[in-house]
PDB file of C-alpha atoms in Angstrom:
ATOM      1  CA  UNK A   1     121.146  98.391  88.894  1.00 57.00           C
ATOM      2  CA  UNK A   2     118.705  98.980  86.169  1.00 65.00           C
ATOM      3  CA  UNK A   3     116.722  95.775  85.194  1.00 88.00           C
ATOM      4  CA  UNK A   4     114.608  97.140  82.626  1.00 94.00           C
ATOM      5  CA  UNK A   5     116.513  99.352  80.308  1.00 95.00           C
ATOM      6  CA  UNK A   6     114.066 101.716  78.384  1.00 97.00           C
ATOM      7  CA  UNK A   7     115.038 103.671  75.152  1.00 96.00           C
ATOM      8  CA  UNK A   8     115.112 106.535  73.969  1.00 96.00           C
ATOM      9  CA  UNK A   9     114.501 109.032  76.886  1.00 96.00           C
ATOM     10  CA  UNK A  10     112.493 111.198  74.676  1.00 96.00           C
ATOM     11  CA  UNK A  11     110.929 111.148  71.276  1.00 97.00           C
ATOM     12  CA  UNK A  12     109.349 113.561  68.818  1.00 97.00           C
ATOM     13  CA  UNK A  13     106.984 112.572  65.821  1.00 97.00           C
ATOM     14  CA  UNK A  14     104.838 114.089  63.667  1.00 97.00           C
ATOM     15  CA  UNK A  15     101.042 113.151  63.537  1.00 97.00           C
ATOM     16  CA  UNK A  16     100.520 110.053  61.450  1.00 97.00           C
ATOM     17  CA  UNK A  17     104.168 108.865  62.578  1.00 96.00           C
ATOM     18  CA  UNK A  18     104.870 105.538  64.050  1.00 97.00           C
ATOM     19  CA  UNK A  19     107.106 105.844  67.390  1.00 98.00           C
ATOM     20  CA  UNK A  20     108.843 103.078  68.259  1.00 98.00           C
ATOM     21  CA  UNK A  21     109.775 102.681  72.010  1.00 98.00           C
ATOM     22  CA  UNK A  22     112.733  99.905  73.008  1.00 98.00           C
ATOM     23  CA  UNK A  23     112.904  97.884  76.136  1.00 98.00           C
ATOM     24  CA  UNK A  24     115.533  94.957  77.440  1.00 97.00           C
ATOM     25  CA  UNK A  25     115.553  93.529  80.433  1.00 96.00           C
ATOM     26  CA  UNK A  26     118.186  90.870  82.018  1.00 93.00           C
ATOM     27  CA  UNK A  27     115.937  89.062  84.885  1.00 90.00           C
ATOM     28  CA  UNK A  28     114.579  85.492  82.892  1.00 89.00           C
ATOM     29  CA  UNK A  29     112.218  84.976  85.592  1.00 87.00           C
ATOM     30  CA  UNK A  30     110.097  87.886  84.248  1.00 89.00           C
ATOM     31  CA  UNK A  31     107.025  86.499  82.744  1.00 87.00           C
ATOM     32  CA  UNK A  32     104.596  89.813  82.420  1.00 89.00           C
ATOM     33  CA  UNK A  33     105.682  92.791  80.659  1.00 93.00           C
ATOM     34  CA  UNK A  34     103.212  96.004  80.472  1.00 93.00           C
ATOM     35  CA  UNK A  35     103.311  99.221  79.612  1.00 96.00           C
ATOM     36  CA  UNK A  36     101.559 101.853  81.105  1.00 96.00           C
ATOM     37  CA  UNK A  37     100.986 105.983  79.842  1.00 97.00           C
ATOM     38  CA  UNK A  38     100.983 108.771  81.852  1.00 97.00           C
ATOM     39  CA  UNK A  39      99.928 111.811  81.497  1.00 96.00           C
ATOM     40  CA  UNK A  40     101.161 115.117  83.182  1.00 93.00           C
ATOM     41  CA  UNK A  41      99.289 115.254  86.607  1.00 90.00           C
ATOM     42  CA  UNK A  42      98.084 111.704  86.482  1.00 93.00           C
ATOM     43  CA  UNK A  43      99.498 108.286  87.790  1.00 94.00           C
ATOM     44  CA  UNK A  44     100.235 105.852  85.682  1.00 95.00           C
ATOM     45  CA  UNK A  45      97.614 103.513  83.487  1.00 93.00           C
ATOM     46  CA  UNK A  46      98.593 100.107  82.282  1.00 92.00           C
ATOM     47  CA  UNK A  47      98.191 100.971  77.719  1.00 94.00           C
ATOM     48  CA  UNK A  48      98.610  96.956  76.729  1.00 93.00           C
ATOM     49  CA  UNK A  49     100.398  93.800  78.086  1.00 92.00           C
ATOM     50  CA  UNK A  50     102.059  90.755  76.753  1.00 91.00           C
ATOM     51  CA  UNK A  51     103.358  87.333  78.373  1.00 88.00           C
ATOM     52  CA  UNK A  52     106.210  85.878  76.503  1.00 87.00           C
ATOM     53  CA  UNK A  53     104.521  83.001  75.089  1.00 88.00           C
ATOM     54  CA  UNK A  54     103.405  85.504  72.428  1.00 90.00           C
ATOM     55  CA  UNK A  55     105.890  87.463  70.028  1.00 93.00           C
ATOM     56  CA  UNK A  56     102.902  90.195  69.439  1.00 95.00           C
ATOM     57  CA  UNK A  57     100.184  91.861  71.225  1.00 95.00           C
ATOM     58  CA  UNK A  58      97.730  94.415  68.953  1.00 96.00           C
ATOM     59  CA  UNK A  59      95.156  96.750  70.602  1.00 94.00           C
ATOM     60  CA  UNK A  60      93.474  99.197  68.583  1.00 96.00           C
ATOM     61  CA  UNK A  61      96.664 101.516  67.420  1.00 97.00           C
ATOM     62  CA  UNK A  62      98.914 100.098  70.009  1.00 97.00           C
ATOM     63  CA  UNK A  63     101.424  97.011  69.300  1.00 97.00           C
ATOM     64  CA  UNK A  64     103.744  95.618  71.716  1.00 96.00           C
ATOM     65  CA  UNK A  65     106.391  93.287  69.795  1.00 96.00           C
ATOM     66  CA  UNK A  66     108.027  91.067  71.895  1.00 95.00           C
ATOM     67  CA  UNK A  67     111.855  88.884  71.482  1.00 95.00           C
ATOM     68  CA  UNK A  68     112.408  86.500  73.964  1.00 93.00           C
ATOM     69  CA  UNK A  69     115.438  85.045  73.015  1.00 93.00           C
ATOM     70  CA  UNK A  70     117.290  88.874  72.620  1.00 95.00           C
ATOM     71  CA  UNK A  71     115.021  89.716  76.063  1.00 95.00           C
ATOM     72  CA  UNK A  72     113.586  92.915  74.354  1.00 96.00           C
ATOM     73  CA  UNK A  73     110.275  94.169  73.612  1.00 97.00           C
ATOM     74  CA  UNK A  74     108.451  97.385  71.967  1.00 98.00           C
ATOM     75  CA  UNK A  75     105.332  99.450  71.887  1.00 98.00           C
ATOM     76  CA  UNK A  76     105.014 100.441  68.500  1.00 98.00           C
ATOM     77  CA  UNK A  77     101.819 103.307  68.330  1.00 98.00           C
ATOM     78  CA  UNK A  78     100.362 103.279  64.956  1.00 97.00           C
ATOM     79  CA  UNK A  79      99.300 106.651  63.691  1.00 97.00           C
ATOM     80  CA  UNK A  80     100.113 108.523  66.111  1.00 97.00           C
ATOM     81  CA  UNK A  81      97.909 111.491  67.487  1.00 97.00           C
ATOM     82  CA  UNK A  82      98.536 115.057  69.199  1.00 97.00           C
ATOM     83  CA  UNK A  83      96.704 113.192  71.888  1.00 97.00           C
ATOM     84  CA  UNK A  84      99.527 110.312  72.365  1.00 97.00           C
ATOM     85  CA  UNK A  85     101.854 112.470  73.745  1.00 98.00           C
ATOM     86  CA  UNK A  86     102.777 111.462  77.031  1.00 98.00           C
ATOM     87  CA  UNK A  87     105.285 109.154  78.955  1.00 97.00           C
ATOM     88  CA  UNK A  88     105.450 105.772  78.007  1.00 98.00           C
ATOM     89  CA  UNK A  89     107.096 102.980  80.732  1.00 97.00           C
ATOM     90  CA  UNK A  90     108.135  99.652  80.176  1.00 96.00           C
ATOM     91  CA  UNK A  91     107.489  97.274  83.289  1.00 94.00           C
ATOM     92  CA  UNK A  92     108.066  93.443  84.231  1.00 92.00           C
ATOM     93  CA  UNK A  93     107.138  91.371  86.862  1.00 87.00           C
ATOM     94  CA  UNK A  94     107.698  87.835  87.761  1.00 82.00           C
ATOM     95  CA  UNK A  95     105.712  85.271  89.732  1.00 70.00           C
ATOM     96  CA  UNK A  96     105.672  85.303  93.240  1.00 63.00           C
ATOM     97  CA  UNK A  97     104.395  87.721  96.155  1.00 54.00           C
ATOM     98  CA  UNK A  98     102.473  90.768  95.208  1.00 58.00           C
ATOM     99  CA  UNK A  99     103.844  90.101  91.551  1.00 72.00           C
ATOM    100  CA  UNK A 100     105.574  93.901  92.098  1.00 83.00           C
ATOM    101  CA  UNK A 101     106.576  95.265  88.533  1.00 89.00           C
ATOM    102  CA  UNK A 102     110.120  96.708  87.759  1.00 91.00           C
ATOM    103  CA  UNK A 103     110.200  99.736  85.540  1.00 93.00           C
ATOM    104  CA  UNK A 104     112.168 101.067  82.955  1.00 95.00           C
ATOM    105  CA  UNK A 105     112.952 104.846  82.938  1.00 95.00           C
ATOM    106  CA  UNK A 106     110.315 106.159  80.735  1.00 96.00           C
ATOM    107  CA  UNK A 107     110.273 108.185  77.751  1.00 97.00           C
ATOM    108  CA  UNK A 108     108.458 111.049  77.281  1.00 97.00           C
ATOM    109  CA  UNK A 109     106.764 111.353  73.262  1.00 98.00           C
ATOM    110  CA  UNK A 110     105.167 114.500  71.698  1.00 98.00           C
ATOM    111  CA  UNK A 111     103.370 114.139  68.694  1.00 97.00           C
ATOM    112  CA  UNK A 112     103.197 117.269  66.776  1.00 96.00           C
ATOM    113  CA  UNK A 113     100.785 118.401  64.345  1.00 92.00           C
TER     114      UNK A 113
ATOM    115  CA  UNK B   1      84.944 105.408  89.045  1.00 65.00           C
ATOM    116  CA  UNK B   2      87.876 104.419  90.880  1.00 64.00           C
ATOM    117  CA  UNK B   3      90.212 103.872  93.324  1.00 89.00           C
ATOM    118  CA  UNK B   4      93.334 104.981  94.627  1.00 95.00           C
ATOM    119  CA  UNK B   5      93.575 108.349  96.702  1.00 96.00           C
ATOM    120  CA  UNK B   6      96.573 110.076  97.889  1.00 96.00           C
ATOM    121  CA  UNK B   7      95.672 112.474 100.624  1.00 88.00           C
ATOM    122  CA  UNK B   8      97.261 115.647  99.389  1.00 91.00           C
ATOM    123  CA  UNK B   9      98.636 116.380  95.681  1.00 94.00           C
ATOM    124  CA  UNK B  10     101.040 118.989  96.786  1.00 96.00           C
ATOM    125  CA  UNK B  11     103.488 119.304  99.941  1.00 96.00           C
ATOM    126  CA  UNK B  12     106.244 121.419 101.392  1.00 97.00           C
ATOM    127  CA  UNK B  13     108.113 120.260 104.355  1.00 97.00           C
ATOM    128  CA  UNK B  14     111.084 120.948 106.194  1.00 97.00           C
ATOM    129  CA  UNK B  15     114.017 119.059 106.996  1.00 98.00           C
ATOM    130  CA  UNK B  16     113.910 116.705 109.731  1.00 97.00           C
ATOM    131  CA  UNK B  17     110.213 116.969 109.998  1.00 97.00           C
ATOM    132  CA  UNK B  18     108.464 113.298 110.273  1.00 97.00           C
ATOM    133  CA  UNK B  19     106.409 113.073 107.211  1.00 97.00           C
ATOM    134  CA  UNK B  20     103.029 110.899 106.464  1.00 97.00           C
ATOM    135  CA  UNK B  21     101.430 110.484 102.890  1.00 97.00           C
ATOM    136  CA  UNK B  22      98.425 108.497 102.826  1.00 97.00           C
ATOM    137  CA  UNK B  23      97.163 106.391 100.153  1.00 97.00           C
ATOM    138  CA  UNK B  24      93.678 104.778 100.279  1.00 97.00           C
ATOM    139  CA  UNK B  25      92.011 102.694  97.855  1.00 96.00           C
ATOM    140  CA  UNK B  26      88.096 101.492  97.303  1.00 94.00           C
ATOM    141  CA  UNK B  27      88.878  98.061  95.361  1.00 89.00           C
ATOM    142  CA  UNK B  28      89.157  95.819  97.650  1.00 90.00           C
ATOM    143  CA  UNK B  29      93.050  95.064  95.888  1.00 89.00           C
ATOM    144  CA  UNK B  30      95.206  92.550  97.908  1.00 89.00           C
ATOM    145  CA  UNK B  31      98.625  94.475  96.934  1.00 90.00           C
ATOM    146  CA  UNK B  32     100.075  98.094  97.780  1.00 93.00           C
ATOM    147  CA  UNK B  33     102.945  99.516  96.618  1.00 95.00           C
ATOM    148  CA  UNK B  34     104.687 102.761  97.070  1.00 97.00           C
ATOM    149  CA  UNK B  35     106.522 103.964  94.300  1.00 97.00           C
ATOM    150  CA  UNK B  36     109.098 107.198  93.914  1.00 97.00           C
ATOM    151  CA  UNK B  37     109.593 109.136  90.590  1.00 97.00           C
ATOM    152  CA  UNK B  38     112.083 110.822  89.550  1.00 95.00           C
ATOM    153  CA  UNK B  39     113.448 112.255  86.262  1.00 90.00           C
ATOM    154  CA  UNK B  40     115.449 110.184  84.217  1.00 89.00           C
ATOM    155  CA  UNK B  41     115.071 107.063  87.321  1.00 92.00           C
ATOM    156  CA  UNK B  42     111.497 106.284  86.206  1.00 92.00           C
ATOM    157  CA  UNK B  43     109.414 104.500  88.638  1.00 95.00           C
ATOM    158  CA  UNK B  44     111.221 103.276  91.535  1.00 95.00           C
ATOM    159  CA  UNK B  45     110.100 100.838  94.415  1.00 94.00           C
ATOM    160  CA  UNK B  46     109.968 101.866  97.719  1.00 97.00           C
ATOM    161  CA  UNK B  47     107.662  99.568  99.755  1.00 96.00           C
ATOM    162  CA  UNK B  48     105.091  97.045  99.002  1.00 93.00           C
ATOM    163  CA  UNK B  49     102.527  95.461 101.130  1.00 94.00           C
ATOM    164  CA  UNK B  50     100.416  92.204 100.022  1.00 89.00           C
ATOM    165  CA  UNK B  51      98.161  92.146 103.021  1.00 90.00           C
ATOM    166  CA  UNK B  52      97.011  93.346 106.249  1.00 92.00           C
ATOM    167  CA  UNK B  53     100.148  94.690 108.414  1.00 89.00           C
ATOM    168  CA  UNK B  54     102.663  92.579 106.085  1.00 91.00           C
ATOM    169  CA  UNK B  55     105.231  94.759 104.126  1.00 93.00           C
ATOM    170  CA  UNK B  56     108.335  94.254 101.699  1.00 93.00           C
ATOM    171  CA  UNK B  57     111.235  96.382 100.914  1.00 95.00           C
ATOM    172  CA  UNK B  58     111.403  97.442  97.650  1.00 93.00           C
ATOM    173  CA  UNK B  59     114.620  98.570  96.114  1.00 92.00           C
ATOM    174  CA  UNK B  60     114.966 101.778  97.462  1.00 96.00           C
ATOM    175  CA  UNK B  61     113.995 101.819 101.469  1.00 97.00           C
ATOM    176  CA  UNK B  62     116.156 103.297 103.180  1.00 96.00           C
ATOM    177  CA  UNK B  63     114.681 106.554 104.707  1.00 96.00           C
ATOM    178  CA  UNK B  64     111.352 105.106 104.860  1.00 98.00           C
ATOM    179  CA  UNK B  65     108.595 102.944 106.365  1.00 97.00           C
ATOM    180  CA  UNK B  66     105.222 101.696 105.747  1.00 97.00           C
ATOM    181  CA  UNK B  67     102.386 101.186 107.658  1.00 97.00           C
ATOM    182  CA  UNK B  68      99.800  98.966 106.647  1.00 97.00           C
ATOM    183  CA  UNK B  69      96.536  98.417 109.549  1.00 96.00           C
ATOM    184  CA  UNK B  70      93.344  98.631 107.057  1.00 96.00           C
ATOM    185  CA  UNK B  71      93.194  96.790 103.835  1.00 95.00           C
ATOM    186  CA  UNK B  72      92.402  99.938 102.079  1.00 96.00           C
ATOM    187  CA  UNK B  73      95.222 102.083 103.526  1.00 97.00           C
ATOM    188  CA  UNK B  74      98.819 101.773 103.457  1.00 97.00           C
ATOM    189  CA  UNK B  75     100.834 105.083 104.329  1.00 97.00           C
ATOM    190  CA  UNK B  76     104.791 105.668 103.106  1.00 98.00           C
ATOM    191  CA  UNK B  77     106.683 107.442 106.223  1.00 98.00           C
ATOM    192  CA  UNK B  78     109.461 109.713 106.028  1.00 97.00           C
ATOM    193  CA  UNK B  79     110.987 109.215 109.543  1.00 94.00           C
ATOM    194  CA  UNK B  80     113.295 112.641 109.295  1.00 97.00           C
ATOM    195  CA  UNK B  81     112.510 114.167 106.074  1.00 97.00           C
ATOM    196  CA  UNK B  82     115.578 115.370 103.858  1.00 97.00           C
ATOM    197  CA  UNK B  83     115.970 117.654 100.984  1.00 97.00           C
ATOM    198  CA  UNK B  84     117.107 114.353  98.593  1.00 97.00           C
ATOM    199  CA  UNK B  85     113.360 112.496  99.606  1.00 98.00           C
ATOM    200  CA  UNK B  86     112.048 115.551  97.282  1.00 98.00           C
ATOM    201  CA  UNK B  87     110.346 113.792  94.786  1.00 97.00           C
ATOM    202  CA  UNK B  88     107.011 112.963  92.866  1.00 97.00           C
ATOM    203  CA  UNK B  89     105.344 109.910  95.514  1.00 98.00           C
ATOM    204  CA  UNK B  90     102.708 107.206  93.187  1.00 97.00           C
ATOM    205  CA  UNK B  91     100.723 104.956  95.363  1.00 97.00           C
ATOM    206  CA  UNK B  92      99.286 101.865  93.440  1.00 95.00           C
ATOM    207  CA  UNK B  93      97.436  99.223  94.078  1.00 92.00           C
ATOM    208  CA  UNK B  94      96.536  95.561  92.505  1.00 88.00           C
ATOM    209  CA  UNK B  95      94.529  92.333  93.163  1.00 82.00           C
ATOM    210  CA  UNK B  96      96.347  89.327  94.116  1.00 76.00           C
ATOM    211  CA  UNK B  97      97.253  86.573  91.862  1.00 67.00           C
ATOM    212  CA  UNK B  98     100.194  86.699  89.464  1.00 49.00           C
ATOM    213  CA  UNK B  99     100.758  87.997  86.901  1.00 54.00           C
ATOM    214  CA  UNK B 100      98.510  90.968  87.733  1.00 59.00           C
ATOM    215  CA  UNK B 101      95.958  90.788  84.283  1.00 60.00           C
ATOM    216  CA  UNK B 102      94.377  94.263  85.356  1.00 66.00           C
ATOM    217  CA  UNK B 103      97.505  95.863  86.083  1.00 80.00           C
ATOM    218  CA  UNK B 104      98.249  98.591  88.701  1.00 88.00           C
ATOM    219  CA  UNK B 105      95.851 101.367  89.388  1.00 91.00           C
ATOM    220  CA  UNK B 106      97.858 104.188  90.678  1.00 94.00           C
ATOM    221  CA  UNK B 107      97.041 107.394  92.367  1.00 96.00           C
ATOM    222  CA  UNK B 108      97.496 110.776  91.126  1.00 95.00           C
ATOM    223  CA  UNK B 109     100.591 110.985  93.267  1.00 96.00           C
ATOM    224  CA  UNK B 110     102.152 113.259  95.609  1.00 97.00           C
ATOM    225  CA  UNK B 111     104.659 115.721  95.213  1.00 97.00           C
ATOM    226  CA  UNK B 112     106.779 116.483  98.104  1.00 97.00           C
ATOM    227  CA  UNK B 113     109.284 119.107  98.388  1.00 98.00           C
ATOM    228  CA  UNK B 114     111.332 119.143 101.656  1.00 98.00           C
ATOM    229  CA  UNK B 115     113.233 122.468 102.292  1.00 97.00           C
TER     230      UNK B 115
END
């Protein structure tokens, strides 16, 4: 059972471009929702984080728009570099021991030149 | 710089065998988690520990177990190894207190291939 349901599996822009990655989830008790980048040979590192009281989240180049009442959010990565290619996951968590974060299946962007 | 350390990047092993992966980290973090990836799965749970010798199944536990005697350490243990526990292995830790505002800091993670 997949609680986080991340879209697309893969994505290809070109430099400049604005990828747009697409999470849901179905659990109401999540409350934290983070995405993290990795890059090939390297764990996971958290890239921005929202709480639902907020619909929007900016840092630097990086936007995560959030919809409670649909139970979806997005990463949106303004002009995109060579250097943003990676893969992206969507996570939540909810309250409560070790607050352990579910993820989504990750999607792996290139940004071309 | 940080943090979390997985004790070998690369490992073969053979079915059956009783396998150990380490994970230590220097932060002092509350929480451990042991995570499996896997290609088109993402990042799945396997165990999670949120102190000293106390563990929680994750969502996928069956195979393994999890020893946690140190703050800093918690090892993932593949009791008899088999060729479907091949996989990409991220340890992670976290401080304690929800939601977690630093996030996760995972390791560089372990890849395991079991012949």
């Amino acid at each position: 059972q997949q609680q986080v349901k991340q879209s697309p599996q893969s994505l290809i822009v070109q430099k400049g471009g604005i990828p747009i990655i697409n999470c849901a989830y179905e659990n109401t008790a999540f409350d934290y929702f983070p995405w993290y980048q990795q890059f090939p040979g390297k764990g996971p590192a958290l890239l921005i984080a929202i709480r639902p009281d907020v619909s929007e989240k900016k840092e630097g180049r990086f936007t995560i728009s959030f919809n409670k009442s649909a139970k979806q959010f997005s990463l949106h990565i303004m002009d995109s570099q060579p250097g943003d290619s990676a893969t992206y996951f969507c996570a939540a968590s909810s309250a409560g021991t070790a607050s352990k974060l579910t993820f989504g299946t990750g999607t792996r962007l290139q940004v071309t030149l | 710089d940080v943090k979390v350390t997985q004790s070998s990047r690369y490992l073969v092993k053979r079915t059956g065998e009783k396998v150990f992966l380490e994970c230590v980290q220097d932060m002092d973090h509350e929480n451990m988690f042991w995570y499996r990836q896997d290609p088109g799965l993402g990042l799945r749970l396997i165990y999670f520990s949120y102190d000293v010798k106390m563990k929680e199944k994750g969502d996928i536990p069956e195979g393994y177990s999890v020893s946690r005697e140190k703050k800093e350490r918690f090892s993932l243990i593949l009791e008899s190894a088999s060729t479907n526990q091949t996989s990409m292995y991220l340890c992670a830790s976290g401080a304690q207190g929800a939601p977690p505002l630093r996030g996760y800091t995972f390791g560089s993670g372990t890849r395991l291939t079991v012949v």
